[in-house]
Coordinates of C-alpha atoms and ligand atoms in Angstrom, one line a residue:
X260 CA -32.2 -6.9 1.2
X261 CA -28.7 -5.7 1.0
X262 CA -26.8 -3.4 3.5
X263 CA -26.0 0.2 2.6
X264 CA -22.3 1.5 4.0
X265 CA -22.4 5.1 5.3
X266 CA -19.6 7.2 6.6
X267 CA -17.7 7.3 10.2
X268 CA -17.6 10.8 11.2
X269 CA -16.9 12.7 14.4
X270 CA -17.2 9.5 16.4
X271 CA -20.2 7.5 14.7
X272 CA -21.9 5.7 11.4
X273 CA -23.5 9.1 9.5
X274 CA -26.5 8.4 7.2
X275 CA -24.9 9.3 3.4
X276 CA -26.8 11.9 2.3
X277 CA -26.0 12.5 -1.3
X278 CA -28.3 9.9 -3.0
X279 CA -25.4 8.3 -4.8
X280 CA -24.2 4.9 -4.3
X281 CA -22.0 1.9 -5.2
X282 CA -22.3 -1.7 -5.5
X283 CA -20.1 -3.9 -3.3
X284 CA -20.1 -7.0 -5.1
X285 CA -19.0 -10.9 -3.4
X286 CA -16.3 -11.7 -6.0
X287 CA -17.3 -15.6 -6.2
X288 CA -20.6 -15.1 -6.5
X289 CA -20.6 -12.0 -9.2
X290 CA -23.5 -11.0 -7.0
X291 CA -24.5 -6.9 -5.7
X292 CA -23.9 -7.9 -1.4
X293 CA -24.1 -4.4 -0.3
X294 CA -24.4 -0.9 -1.6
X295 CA -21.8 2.0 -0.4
X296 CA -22.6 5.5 0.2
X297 CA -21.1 7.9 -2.4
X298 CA -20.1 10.9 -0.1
X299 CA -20.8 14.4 -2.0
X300 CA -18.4 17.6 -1.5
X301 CA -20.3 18.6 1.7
X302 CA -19.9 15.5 3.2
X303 CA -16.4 15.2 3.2
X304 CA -16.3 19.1 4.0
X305 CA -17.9 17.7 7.3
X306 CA -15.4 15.2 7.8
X307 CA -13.4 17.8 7.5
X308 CA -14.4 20.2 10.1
X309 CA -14.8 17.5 12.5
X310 CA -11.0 16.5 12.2
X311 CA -10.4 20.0 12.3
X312 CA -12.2 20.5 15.3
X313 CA -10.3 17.8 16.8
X314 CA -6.9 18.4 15.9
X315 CA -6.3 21.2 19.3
X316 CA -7.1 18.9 22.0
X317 CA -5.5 15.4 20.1
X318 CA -2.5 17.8 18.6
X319 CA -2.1 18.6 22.7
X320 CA -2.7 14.8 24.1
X321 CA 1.3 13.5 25.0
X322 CA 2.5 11.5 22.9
X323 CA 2.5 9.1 25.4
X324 CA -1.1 9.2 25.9
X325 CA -1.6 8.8 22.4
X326 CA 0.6 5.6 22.7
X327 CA -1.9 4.1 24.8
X328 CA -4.5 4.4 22.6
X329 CA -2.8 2.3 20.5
X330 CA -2.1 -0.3 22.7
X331 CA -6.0 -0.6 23.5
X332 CA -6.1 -0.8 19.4
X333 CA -3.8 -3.3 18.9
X334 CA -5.7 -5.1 21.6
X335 CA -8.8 -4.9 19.5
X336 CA -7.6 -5.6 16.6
X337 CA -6.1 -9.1 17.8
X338 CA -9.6 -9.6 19.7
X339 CA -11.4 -8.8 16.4
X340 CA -9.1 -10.6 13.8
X341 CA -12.0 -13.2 12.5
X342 CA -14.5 -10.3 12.0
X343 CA -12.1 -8.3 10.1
X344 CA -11.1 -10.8 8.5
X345 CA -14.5 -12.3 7.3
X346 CA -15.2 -8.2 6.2
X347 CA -12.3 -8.1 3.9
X348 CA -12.4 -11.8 1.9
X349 CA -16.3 -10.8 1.5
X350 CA -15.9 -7.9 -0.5
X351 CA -12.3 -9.1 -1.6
X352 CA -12.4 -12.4 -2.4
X353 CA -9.2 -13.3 -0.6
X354 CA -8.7 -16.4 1.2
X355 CA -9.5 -16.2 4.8
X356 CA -5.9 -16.9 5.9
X357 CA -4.6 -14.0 3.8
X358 CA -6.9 -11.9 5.2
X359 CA -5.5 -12.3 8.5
X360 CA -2.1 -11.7 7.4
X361 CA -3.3 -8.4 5.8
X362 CA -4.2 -7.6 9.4
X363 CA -1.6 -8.5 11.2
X364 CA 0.5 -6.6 8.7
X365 CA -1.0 -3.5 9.7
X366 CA -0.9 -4.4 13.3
X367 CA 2.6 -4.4 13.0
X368 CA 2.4 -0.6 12.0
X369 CA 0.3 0.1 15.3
X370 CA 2.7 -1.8 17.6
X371 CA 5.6 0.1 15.5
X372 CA 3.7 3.5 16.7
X373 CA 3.4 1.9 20.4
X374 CA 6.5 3.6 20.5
X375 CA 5.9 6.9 19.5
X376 CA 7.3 8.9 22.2
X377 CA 10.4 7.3 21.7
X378 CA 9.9 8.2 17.6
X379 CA 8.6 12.0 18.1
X380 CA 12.0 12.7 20.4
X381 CA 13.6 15.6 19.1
X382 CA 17.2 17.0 18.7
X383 CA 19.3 19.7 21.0
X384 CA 22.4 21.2 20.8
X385 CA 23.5 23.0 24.2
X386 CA 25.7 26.2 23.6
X387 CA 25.2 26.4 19.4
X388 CA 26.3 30.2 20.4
X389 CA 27.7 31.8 23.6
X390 CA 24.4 31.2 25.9
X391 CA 21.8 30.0 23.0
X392 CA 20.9 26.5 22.3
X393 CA 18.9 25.1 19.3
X394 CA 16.5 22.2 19.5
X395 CA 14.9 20.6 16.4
X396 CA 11.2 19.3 17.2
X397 CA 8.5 17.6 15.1
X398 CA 5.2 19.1 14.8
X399 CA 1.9 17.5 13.7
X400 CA 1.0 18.5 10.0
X401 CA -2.2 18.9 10.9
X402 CA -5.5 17.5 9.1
X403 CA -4.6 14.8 6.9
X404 CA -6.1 12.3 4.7
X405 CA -5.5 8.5 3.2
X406 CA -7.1 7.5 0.2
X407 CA -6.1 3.7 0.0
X408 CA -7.3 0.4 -3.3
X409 CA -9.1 -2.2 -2.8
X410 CA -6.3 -4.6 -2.7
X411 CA -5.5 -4.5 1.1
X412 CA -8.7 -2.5 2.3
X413 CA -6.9 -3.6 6.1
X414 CA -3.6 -3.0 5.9
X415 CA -3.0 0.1 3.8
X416 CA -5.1 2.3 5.6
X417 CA -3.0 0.9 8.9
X418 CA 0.1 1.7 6.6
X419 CA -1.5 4.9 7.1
X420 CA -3.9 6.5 10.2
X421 CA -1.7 4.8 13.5
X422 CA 1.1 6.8 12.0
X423 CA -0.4 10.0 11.6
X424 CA -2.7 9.9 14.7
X425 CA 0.3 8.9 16.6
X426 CA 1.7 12.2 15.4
X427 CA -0.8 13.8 16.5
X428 CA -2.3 14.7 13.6
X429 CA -6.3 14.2 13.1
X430 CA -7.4 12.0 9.9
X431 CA -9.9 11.8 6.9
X432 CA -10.0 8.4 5.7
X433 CA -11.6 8.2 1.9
X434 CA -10.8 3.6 1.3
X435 CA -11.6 2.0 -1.7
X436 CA -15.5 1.8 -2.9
X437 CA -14.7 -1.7 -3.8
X438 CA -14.8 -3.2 -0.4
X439 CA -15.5 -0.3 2.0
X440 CA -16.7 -2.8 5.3
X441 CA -13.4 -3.0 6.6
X442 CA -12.5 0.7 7.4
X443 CA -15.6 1.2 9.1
X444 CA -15.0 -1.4 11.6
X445 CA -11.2 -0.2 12.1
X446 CA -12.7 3.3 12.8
X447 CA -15.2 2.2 15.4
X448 CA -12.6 -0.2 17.0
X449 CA -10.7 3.0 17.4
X450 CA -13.4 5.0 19.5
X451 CA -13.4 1.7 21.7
X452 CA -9.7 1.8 22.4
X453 CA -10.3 5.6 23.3
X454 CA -9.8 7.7 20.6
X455 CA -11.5 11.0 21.3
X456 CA -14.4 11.4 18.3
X457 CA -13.0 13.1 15.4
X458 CA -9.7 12.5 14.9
X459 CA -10.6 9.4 12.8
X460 CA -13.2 9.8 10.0
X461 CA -14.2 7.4 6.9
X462 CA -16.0 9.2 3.9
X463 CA -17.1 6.5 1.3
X464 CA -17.0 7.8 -2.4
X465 CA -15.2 7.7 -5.4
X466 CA -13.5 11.1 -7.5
X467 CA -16.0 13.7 -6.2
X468 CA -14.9 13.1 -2.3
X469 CA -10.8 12.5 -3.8
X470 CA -11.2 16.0 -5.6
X471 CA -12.8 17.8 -2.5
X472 CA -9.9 16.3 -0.3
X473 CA -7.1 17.7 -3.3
X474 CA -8.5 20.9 -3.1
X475 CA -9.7 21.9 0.6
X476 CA -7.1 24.5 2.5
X477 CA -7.5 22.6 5.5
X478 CA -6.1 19.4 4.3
X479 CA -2.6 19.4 5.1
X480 CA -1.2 16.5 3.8
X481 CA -2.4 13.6 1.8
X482 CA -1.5 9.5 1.8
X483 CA -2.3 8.0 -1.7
X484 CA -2.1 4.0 -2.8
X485 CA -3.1 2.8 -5.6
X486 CA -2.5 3.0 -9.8
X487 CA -0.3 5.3 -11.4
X488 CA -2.2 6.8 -13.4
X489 CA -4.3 8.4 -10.9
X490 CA -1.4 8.6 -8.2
X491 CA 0.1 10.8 -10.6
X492 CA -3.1 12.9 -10.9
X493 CA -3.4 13.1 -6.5
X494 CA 0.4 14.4 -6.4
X495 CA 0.0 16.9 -9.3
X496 CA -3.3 18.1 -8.1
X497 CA -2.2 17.9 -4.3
X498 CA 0.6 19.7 -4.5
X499 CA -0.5 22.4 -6.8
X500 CA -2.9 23.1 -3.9
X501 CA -0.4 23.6 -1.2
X502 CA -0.3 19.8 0.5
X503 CA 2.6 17.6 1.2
X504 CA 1.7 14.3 -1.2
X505 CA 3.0 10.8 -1.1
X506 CA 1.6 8.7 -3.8
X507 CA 2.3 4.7 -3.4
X508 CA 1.3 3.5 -7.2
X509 CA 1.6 0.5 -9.8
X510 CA 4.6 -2.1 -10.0
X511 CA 5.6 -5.2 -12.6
X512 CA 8.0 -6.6 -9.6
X513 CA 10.8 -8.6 -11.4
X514 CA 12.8 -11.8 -10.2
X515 CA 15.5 -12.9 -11.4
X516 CA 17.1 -16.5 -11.4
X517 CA 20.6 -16.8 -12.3
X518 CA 22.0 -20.2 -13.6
X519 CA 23.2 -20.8 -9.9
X520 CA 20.1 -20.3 -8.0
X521 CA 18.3 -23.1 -6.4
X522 CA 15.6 -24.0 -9.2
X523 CA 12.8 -25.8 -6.1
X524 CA 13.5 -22.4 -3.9
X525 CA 13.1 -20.3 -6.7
X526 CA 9.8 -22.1 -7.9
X527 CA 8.5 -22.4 -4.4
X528 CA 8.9 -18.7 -3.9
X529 CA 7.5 -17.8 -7.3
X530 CA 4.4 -19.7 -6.8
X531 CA 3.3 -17.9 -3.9
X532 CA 4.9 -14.4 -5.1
X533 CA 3.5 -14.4 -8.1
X534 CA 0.0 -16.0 -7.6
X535 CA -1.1 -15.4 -3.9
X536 CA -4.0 -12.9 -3.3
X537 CA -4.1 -13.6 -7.3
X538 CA -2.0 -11.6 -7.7
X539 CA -3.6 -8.7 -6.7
X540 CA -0.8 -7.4 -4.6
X541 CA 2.0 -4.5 -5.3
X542 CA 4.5 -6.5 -4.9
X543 CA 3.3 -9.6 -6.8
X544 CA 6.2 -10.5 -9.0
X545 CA 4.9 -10.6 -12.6
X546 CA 8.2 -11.6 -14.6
X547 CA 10.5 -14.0 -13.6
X548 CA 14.1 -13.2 -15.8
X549 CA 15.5 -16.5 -16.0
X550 CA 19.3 -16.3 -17.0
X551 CA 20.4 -18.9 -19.4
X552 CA 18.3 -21.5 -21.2
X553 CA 18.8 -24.3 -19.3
X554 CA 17.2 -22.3 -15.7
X555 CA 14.4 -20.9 -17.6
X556 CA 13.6 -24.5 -18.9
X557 CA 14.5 -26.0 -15.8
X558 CA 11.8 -23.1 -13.9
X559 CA 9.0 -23.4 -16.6
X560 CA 9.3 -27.1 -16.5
X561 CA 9.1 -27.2 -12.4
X562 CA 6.6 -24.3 -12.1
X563 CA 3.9 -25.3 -14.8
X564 CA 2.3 -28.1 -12.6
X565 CA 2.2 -26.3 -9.8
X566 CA 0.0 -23.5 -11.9
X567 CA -2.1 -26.0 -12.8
X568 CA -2.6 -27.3 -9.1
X569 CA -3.7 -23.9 -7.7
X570 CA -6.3 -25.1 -6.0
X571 CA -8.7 -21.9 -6.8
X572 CA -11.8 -21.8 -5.0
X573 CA -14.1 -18.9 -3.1
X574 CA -12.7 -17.5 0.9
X575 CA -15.3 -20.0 1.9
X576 CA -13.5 -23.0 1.2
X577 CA -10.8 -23.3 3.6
X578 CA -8.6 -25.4 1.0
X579 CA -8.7 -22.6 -1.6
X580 CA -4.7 -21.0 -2.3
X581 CA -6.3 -18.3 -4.9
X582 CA -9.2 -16.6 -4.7
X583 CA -11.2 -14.7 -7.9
X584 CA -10.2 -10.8 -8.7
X585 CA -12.2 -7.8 -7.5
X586 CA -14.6 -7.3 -10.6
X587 CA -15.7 -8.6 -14.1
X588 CA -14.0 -5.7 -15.8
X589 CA -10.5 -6.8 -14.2
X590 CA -11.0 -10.8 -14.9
X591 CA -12.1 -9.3 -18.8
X592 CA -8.7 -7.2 -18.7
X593 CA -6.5 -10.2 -17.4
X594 CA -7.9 -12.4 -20.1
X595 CA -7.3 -9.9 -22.6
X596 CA -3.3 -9.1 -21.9
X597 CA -3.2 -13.5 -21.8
X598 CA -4.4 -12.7 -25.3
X599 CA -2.6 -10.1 -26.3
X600 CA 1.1 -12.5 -25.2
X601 CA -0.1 -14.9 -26.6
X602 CA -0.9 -12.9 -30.2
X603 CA 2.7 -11.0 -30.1
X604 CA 4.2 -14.7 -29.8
X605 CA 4.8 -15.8 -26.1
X606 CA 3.7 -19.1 -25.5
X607 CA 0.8 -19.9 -23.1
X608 CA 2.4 -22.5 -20.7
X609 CA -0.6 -22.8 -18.4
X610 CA -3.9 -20.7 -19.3
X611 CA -6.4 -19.4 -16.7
X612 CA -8.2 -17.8 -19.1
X613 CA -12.6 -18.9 -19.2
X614 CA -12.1 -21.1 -15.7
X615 CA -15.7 -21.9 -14.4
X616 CA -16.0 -23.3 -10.7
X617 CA -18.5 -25.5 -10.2
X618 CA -21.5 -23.4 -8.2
X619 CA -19.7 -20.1 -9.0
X620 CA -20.5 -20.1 -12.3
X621 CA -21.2 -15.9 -12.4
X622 CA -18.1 -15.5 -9.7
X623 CA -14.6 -13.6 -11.2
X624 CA -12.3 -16.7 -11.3
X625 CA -9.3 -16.2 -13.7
X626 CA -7.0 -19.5 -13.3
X627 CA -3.4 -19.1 -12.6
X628 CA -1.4 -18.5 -15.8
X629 CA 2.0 -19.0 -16.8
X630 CA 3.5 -17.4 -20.3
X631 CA 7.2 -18.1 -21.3
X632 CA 9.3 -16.6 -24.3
X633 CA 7.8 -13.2 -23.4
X634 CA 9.7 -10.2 -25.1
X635 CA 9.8 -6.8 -23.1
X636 CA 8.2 -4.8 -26.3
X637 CA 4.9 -7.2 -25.6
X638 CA 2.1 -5.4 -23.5
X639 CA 1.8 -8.4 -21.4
X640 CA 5.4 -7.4 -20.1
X641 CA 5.2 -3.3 -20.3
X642 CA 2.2 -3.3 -18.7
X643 CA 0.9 -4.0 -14.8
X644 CA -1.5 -6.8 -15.4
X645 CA -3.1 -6.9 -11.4
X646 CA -3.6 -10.7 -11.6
X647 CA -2.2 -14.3 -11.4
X648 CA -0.3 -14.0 -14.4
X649 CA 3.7 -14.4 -14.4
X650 CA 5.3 -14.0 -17.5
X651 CA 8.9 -16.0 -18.5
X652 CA 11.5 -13.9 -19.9
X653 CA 14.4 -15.5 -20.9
X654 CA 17.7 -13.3 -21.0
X655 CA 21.1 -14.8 -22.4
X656 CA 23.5 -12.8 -19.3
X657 CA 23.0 -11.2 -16.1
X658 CA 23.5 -8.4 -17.5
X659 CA 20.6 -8.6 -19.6
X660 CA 18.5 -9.4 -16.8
X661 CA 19.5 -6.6 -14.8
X662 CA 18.9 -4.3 -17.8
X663 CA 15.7 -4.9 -18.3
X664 CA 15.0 -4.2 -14.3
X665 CA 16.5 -1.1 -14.8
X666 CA 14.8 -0.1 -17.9
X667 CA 11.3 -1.1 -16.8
X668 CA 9.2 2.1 -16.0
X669 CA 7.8 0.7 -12.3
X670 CA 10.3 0.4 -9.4
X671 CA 8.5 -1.0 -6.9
X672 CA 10.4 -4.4 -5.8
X673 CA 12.8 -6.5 -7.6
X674 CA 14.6 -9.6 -6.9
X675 CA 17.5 -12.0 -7.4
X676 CA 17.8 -15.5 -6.8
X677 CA 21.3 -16.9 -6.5
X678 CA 23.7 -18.2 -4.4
X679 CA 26.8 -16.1 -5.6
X680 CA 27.5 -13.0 -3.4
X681 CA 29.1 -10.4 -5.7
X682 CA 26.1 -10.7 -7.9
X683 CA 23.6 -10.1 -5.2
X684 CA 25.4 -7.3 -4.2
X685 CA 25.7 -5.5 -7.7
X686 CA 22.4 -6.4 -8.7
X687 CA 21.3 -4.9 -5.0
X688 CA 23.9 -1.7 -5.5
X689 CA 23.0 -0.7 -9.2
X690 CA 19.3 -1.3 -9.5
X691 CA 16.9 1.7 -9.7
X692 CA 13.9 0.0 -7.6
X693 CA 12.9 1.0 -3.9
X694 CA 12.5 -2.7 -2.2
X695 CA 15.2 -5.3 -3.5
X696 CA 14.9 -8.9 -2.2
X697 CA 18.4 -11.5 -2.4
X698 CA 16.5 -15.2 -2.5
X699 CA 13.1 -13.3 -0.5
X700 CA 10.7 -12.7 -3.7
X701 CA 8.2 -10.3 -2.5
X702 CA 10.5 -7.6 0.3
X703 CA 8.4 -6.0 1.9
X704 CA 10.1 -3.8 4.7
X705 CA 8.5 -4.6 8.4
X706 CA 6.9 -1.8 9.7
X707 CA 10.3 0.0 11.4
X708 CA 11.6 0.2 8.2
X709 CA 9.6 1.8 5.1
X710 CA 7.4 1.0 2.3
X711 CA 8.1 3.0 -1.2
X712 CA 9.0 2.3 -4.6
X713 CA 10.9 4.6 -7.7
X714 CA 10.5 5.6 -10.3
X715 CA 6.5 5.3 -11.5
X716 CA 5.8 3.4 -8.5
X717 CA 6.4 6.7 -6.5
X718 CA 5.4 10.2 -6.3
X719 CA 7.2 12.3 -3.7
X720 CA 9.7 12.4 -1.2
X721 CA 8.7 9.9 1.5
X722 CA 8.2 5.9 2.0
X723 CA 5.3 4.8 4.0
X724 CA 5.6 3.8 7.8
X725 CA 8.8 3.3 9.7
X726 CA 10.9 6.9 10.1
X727 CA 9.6 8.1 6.8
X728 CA 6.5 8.0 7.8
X729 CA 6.9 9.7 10.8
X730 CA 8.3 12.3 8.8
X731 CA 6.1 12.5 6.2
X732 CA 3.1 12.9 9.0
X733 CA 5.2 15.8 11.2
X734 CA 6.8 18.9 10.4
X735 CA 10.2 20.1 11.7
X736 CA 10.5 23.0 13.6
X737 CA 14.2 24.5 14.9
X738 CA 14.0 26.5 17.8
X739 CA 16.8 28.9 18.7
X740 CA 16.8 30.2 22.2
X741 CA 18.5 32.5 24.5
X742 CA 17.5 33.6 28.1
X743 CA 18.5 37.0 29.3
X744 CA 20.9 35.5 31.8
X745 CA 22.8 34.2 28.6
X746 CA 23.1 37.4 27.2
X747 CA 26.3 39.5 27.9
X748 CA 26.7 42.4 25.7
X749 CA 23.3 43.5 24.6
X750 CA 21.4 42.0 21.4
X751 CA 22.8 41.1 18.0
X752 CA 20.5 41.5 15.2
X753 CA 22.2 41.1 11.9
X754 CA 23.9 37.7 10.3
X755 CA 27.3 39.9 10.0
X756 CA 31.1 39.0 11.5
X757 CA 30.2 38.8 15.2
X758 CA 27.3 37.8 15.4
X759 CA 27.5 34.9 17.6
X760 CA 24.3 33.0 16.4
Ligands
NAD182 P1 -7.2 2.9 -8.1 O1 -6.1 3.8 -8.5 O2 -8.3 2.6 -9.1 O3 -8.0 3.4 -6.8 C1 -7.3 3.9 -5.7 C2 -8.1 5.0 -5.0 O4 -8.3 6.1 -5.8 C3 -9.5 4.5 -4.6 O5 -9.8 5.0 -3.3 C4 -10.4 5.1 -5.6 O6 -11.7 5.5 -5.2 C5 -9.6 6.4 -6.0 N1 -9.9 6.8 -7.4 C6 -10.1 6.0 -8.4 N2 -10.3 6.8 -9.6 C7 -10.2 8.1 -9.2 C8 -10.2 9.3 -9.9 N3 -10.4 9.3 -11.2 N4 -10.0 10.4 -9.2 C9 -9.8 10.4 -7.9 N5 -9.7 9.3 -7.1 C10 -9.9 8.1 -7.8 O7 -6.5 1.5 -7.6 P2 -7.1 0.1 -7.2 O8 -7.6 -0.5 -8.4 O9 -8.1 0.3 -6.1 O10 -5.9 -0.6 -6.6 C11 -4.9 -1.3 -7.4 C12 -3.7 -0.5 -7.7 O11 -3.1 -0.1 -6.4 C13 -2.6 -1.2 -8.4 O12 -2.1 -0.4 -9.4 C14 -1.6 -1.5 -7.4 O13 -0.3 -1.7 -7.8 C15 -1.7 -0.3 -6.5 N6 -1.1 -0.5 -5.2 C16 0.1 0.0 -4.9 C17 0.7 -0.2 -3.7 C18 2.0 0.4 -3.4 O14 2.4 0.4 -2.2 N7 2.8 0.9 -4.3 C19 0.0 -1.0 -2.7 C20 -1.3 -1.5 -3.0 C21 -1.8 -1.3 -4.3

């Protein structure tokens, strides 16, 4: 019999009511584990009210109060780290070990907002004007809401929720249908570290609770991650309805190896950069630029055998490195970009294309692939491919290399691999790309500093976590004040010569 996942609202697991559902599928196995409620408008209109009805007394809690609820959570989640991570590689397919490092990723944003009266301190000028002073202070936005992928069904929503309930903001969490477990438990280790019922909800659904989030005039701000094309739709359709937007989207992360670099670091970075978590990961890189012919035949030549090892197995078995993608439609659309290189004339160096594991016949394995001579006009190249595929482009100058970083449409991360300094620093100075790595292939900021690509990667004005996001999450007010003892000849009231404000 399989399990049915409801909702988390106003402190507890409510029974989905709106007769729809999804299946949660075990990756290995290709088998239906669990069904997930669909929420319907009303439901999430529920979740609404109940953050709503929260927000006064949380809004009102100090900051340092609200601290300590994080510290409990953070507690938690370190007490709870097999659990969660046995929930995620079940529905995910990870490996077990990058399942924990998921979560303590997005403990690191909790202990970050440990901090938060320290964060939320405001700014005063004494004496702006004979007996007024101003002070800058940053207010809650209000009710807010995450809608996070499937790829990190722990961490993104953590990129999310500590920040904005550390702001004091109350929170509608809508995670991916894919593998919804995880969330669920976050949510109910929250009202055991304290949090007062309500300010953390989790509606299950798909575009019918998105939409009712877009739209509702008590949502004030919304947290998307996931692909572009529907990042774009949240930001257009968010902010035509009055709500601050950020929307984290799609990346093809590019790394490039200059003639200098060292070859074995370079290799040993790619191999986990480009196929860990199969590549199923933002900042995956996806094309390696290797400058010169003799360092993109000395990289092919090193990394091919070491695509071919990839020990690729289910999260069950502990020596598994790769894991299989989230469905069958995104193993068929994998296979069919491998095809599509290799039919515009890149040449197949290792092919993961119609792997079968042994027991896991039915499970969505796709082997770890490696394609050289790939040209930037080939789909394999334009397009975000979401799995353990890394295509070989060769450019002739640095130049080049850089060029076709700049030119790409994602700017998510980028890197370069060398050992001269005045190229890192160009290549770090003139490329258009938000996170930029010098010898580190996947940068991704800790949790102080912030998340957030350019260009299509991107849609609006703030990174996630760190400053940004405390931004993002609170409003700034600017209070001017004077007190009658300050005043000395009676009141001003225009902006004319004189005026002493
Ligand atoms: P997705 O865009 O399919 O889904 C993301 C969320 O949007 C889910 O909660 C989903 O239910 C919802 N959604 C899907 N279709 C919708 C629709 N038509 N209307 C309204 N809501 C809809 O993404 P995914 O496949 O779950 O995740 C993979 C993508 O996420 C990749 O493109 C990856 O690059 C991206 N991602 C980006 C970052 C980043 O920080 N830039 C981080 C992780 C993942």
């Amino acid at each position: 019999m399989s399990t049915t996942i409801h909702h988390f609202i106003d402190g507890q697991i409510v029974e989905g009511k709106s007769g729809r559902t999804g299946d949660v599928f075990d990756p290995s196995t290709g088998e239906v584990t669990k069904q997930v409620m669909l929420g319907s408008a009303d439901e999430v209109r529920t979740a609404i009210a109940a953050a709503a009805a929260a927000l006064p007394g949380w809004s009102a809690t100090p900051p340092a109060k609200r601290a300590q609820v994080m510290f409990k959570f953070r507690d938690l989640l370190m007490q709870n780290l097999d659990k969660l991570a046995e929930a995620i590689s079940a529905e995910h397919g990870k490996t077990i070990e990058d399942a924990k490092g998921e979560v303590a990723r997005g403990l690191e944003v909790v202990e970050f907002v440990c901090g938060i009266p320290h964060l939320l301190k405001g700014e005063y000028s004494d004496s702006v004007a004979g007996g007024v002073d101003s002070v800058g202070m940053r207010q809650p936005v209000g009710v807010c809401a995450g809608i996070t992928p499937f790829n990190f069904p722990a961490m993104v929503p953590m990129w999310m929720f500590p920040v904005a309930l550390a702001c004091g903001n109350t929170f509608i969490l809508k995670p991916s249908e894919r593998d919804p477990s995880t969330p669920m438990l976050l949510a109910q280790l929250l009202i055991e570290a304290g949090l007062p019922k309500g300010v953390l909800n989790v509606v299950n659904g798909d575009k019918e609770a998105v939409d009712t989030l877009l739209t509702d005039p008590t949502v004030g701000a919304i947290s998307f991650v996931g692909s572009t094309a529907i990042g774009r739709y949240i930001y257009e359709t968010g902010c035509a309805n009055g709500k601050r937007v950020q929307a984290l989207c799609g990346a093809k992360n590019h790394m490039v190896i200059m003639p200098d670099a060292d070859i074995d670091q370079a290799v040993d970075a790619a191999v986990g950069a480009a196929f860990g978590s199969a590549g199923e990961r933002c900042m995956a890189v996806s094309v390696a630029v290797a400058v010169g012919d003799e360092a993109a035949n000395s990289f092919v030549e090193k990394m091919a055998p070491r695509v071919r090892g990839l020990k690729i197995g289910p999260y069950t078995d502990s020596a598994a490195e790769m894991g299989p993608v989230i469905t069958k439609e995104s193993k068929e659309k994998i296979e069919r970009y491998i095809s599509e290189g290799e039919a515009d004339g890149a040449e197949v160096v290792v092919d993961g294309r119609g792997i079968s594991l042994q027991g896991y016949e039915n499970g969505f394995f796709v082997g770890g692939t490696l394609i050289d001579k790939v040209t930037k006009d080939m789909s394999v190249y334009k397009d975000e491919i979401f799995g353990p595929v890394l295509s070989v482009v060769r450019a002739k100058t640095y130049e080049e290399a850089k060029g076709l970083v700049i030119d790409h449409e994602y700017g998510n991360g980028a890197a370069v691999f060398t050992r001269d300094g005045d190229t890192a620093r160009d290549f770090v100075r003139d490329v258009n790309i938000g996170m930029v790595g010098v010898n580190v292939p996947i940068p991704v900021p800790v949790a102080y500093h912030s998340f957030g690509g350019w260009k299509a990667s991107l849609f609006g004005d703030h990174s996630i976590h760190g400053m940004e996001g405390v931004r993002f999450y609170t409003k700034l007010k600017t209070v001017t004040a004077r007190w009658p003892s300050g005043v000395k000849e009676g009141a001003v009231f225009n902006f004319s010569a004189g005026s002493d404000v």
